[in-house]
Amino acid sequence: MAEREHPQGAGSNGRSKRAPILDAAVGLFLELGFDQTSMDAVAAKAGVSKTTVYAHFGDKLELFRAVIARGGASLDFDLNQTMLASVDDPQERLARIVLKLLQATTTTTYLAFIRVLTVEAGRRTELTETIRSLGVPHVIDLVAVALRDDARQRGYVLPDPEAYAGLFVRMTAAGPQMDALQDPEADRDPVHFDAYARWATAIFLQGLRAGGLPNAPDSAKGQVFPRLSRATA
């Protein structure tokens, strides 16, 4: 997702102002929603001039997208670190990915953004692509690689690995995330999440390894679950 370049000559000072602007925007978007958040309010909360806010972000929609992009970049980094520290066993890799995904997508801030975006989507069509990019930017790619490795090691044919990767992410992440959305007191204990991740991964892989897998429906081809696809990030 493209973001506005730093203002000409801003240097480290310009970059140092970008962070507090984004921090201020996060708080206001979550508190007030998209429509009720003004660039004036963001500037005041960040302790900068409105001119400075506009120098970094051309309009409020661009600022909103930058807030979402920053969250996605953070998750990207966490997933990359998880893969670098991972092992050759595809099942173990997948369980670790699910664990990281559950930890990242059940945080208070992430869930708050889901609520804001769900409300705004029906009223502001220009936020649709931003909502789609709220997913995890390249988790589908990482899962697809692990599924291909498992198929190769276990000797079965996996049709359309990306589609199955999208299905895996949705099946493993949706339940705990819905629990967290509905119940602020839902269990987010890392030990519980780890056990869940390993259990769900084992069930999914057992189904794949049994063979005779059907092709994904046409609706899943081309754009593989766009809300979780890197192509829309």
Short mmCIF file of C-alpha atoms in Angstrom, two decimals, residues 42-225:
data_model
loop_
_atom_site.label_atom_id
_atom_site.label_comp_id
_atom_site.label_asym_id
_atom_site.label_seq_id
_atom_site.Cartn_x
_atom_site.Cartn_y
_atom_site.Cartn_z
CA VAL A 42 -4.92 14.65 14.78
CA ALA A 43 -2.53 17.59 14.55
CA ALA A 44 -3.51 18.86 18.00
CA LYS A 45 -3.16 15.44 19.61
CA ALA A 46 0.21 14.86 17.92
CA GLY A 47 1.50 18.30 18.91
CA VAL A 48 2.21 19.38 15.34
CA SER A 49 0.66 21.81 12.88
CA LYS A 50 -2.04 20.76 10.45
CA THR A 51 0.35 21.71 7.64
CA THR A 52 2.78 19.11 8.94
CA VAL A 53 0.08 16.43 8.97
CA TYR A 54 -0.84 17.22 5.36
CA ALA A 55 2.83 17.29 4.36
CA HIS A 56 3.09 13.65 5.42
CA PHE A 57 -0.42 12.48 4.45
CA GLY A 58 -2.36 14.06 1.62
CA ASP A 59 -5.78 13.51 3.16
CA LYS A 60 -7.56 11.64 5.93
CA LEU A 61 -8.03 8.48 3.87
CA GLU A 62 -4.29 8.33 3.18
CA LEU A 63 -3.63 8.79 6.89
CA PHE A 64 -6.07 6.00 7.72
CA ARG A 65 -4.39 3.68 5.22
CA ALA A 66 -0.99 4.50 6.70
CA VAL A 67 -2.25 3.52 10.15
CA ILE A 68 -3.45 0.16 8.78
CA ALA A 69 -0.23 -0.34 6.80
CA ARG A 70 1.89 0.22 9.90
CA GLY A 71 0.02 -2.50 11.76
CA GLY A 72 0.43 -4.86 8.80
CA ALA A 73 4.16 -4.17 8.58
CA SER A 74 4.56 -5.01 12.25
CA LEU A 75 2.80 -8.34 11.77
CA ASP A 76 4.88 -9.01 8.65
CA PHE A 77 8.03 -8.61 10.72
CA ASP A 78 6.75 -10.91 13.46
CA LEU A 79 5.82 -13.58 10.93
CA ASN A 80 9.19 -13.33 9.21
CA GLN A 81 10.98 -13.73 12.54
CA THR A 82 8.79 -16.72 13.30
CA MET A 83 9.76 -18.36 10.00
CA LEU A 84 13.47 -17.60 10.42
CA ALA A 85 13.43 -19.29 13.81
CA SER A 86 11.32 -22.19 12.58
CA VAL A 87 12.16 -25.81 11.80
CA ASP A 88 11.99 -28.07 8.75
CA ASP A 89 8.78 -29.79 9.90
CA PRO A 90 5.90 -28.11 7.98
CA GLN A 91 3.40 -28.98 10.70
CA GLU A 92 5.49 -27.22 13.33
CA ARG A 93 5.90 -24.19 11.06
CA LEU A 94 2.17 -23.97 10.46
CA ALA A 95 1.40 -24.22 14.17
CA ARG A 96 3.83 -21.39 14.88
CA ILE A 97 2.26 -19.24 12.17
CA VAL A 98 -1.21 -19.83 13.62
CA LEU A 99 0.01 -18.96 17.11
CA LYS A 100 1.55 -15.68 15.92
CA LEU A 101 -1.58 -14.89 13.92
CA LEU A 102 -3.86 -15.48 16.90
CA GLN A 103 -1.71 -13.36 19.19
CA ALA A 104 -1.61 -10.49 16.69
CA THR A 105 -5.26 -10.49 15.61
CA THR A 106 -6.84 -10.70 19.06
CA THR A 107 -5.13 -7.67 20.56
CA THR A 108 -7.38 -4.93 21.88
CA THR A 109 -6.22 -2.46 19.21
CA TYR A 110 -6.66 -4.89 16.31
CA LEU A 111 -10.15 -5.85 17.42
CA ALA A 112 -11.08 -2.20 17.89
CA PHE A 113 -10.06 -1.49 14.31
CA ILE A 114 -12.15 -4.37 13.06
CA ARG A 115 -15.17 -2.86 14.82
CA VAL A 116 -14.48 0.59 13.40
CA LEU A 117 -13.97 -0.71 9.88
CA THR A 118 -17.05 -2.92 9.98
CA VAL A 119 -19.19 0.07 10.90
CA GLU A 120 -17.57 2.40 8.36
CA ALA A 121 -17.64 -0.06 5.45
CA GLY A 122 -21.37 0.30 4.88
CA ARG A 123 -21.20 4.07 4.83
CA ARG A 124 -17.91 4.82 3.07
CA THR A 125 -17.16 2.69 0.03
CA GLU A 126 -13.67 4.20 -0.34
CA LEU A 127 -12.63 2.30 2.78
CA THR A 128 -13.37 -1.08 1.20
CA GLU A 129 -9.81 -1.67 -0.03
CA THR A 130 -8.44 -0.49 3.30
CA ILE A 131 -10.65 -3.01 5.09
CA ARG A 132 -9.38 -5.78 2.83
CA SER A 133 -5.79 -4.84 3.60
CA LEU A 134 -6.40 -5.15 7.33
CA GLY A 135 -5.68 -8.84 6.95
CA VAL A 136 -2.19 -10.20 7.32
CA PRO A 137 -0.14 -9.09 4.32
CA HIS A 138 1.72 -12.27 3.37
CA VAL A 139 0.58 -15.02 5.67
CA ILE A 140 -1.05 -16.79 2.70
CA ASP A 141 2.35 -17.05 1.01
CA LEU A 142 4.00 -18.48 4.13
CA VAL A 143 1.24 -21.00 4.71
CA ALA A 144 1.23 -22.06 1.05
CA VAL A 145 4.98 -22.77 1.19
CA ALA A 146 4.53 -24.92 4.29
CA LEU A 147 1.62 -26.80 2.72
CA ARG A 148 3.65 -27.48 -0.43
CA ASP A 149 6.48 -28.80 1.72
CA ASP A 150 4.12 -31.07 3.62
CA ALA A 151 2.63 -32.41 0.38
CA ARG A 152 6.10 -33.11 -0.99
CA GLN A 153 7.29 -34.82 2.17
CA ARG A 154 4.12 -36.88 2.60
CA GLY A 155 3.66 -37.71 -1.09
CA TYR A 156 0.21 -36.30 -1.77
CA VAL A 157 -1.04 -33.88 -4.43
CA LEU A 158 -2.29 -30.52 -3.22
CA PRO A 159 -4.40 -28.67 -5.80
CA ASP A 160 -4.17 -24.87 -5.64
CA PRO A 161 -1.98 -24.47 -2.51
CA GLU A 162 -2.81 -20.76 -2.20
CA ALA A 163 -6.54 -21.48 -1.99
CA TYR A 164 -5.96 -24.14 0.64
CA ALA A 165 -3.67 -21.73 2.50
CA GLY A 166 -6.46 -19.16 2.58
CA LEU A 167 -8.88 -21.79 3.84
CA PHE A 168 -6.41 -22.84 6.53
CA VAL A 169 -5.96 -19.28 7.79
CA ARG A 170 -9.67 -18.63 7.93
CA MET A 171 -10.49 -21.93 9.62
CA THR A 172 -7.81 -21.61 12.28
CA ALA A 173 -8.07 -17.90 13.08
CA ALA A 174 -11.79 -17.15 12.85
CA GLY A 175 -12.99 -18.93 15.99
CA PRO A 176 -10.65 -17.37 18.56
CA GLN A 177 -10.96 -13.99 16.87
CA MET A 178 -14.78 -14.13 17.02
CA ASP A 179 -14.58 -15.16 20.69
CA ALA A 180 -12.35 -12.15 21.37
CA LEU A 181 -14.69 -9.80 19.50
CA GLN A 182 -17.72 -10.98 21.42
CA ASP A 183 -16.10 -11.30 24.83
CA PRO A 184 -13.40 -8.86 25.99
CA GLU A 185 -12.58 -11.33 28.75
CA ALA A 186 -12.01 -14.25 26.36
CA ASP A 187 -8.98 -16.38 27.13
CA ARG A 188 -5.89 -15.06 25.31
CA ASP A 189 -3.41 -17.11 27.30
CA PRO A 190 -0.39 -18.00 25.11
CA VAL A 191 -0.43 -21.60 26.37
CA HIS A 192 -4.08 -21.93 25.35
CA PHE A 193 -3.40 -20.38 21.94
CA ASP A 194 -0.42 -22.68 21.38
CA ALA A 195 -2.48 -25.78 22.19
CA TYR A 196 -5.28 -24.57 19.92
CA ALA A 197 -2.86 -23.82 17.08
CA ARG A 198 -1.33 -27.28 17.23
CA TRP A 199 -4.71 -29.00 17.48
CA ALA A 200 -6.25 -27.10 14.54
CA THR A 201 -3.13 -27.58 12.41
CA ALA A 202 -3.05 -31.33 13.06
CA ILE A 203 -6.71 -31.72 12.09
CA PHE A 204 -6.27 -29.73 8.89
CA LEU A 205 -3.16 -31.61 7.79
CA GLN A 206 -4.71 -34.99 8.51
CA GLY A 207 -7.49 -34.08 6.11
CA LEU A 208 -5.03 -33.03 3.41
CA ARG A 209 -2.87 -36.13 3.84
CA ALA A 210 -5.85 -38.43 3.37
CA GLY A 211 -5.75 -37.49 -0.33
CA GLY A 212 -8.51 -37.11 -2.90
CA LEU A 213 -8.67 -33.37 -2.35
CA PRO A 214 -11.17 -31.36 -4.42
CA ASN A 215 -10.20 -28.26 -6.34
CA ALA A 216 -11.11 -24.95 -4.79
CA PRO A 217 -14.41 -23.38 -5.96
CA ASP A 218 -14.11 -20.86 -8.78
CA SER A 219 -14.79 -18.01 -6.36
CA ALA A 220 -11.52 -18.79 -4.58
CA LYS A 221 -9.37 -18.71 -7.71
CA GLY A 222 -7.43 -15.72 -8.94
CA GLN A 223 -8.08 -13.62 -5.88
CA VAL A 224 -7.47 -16.03 -3.03
CA PHE A 225 -9.55 -14.76 -0.12
#
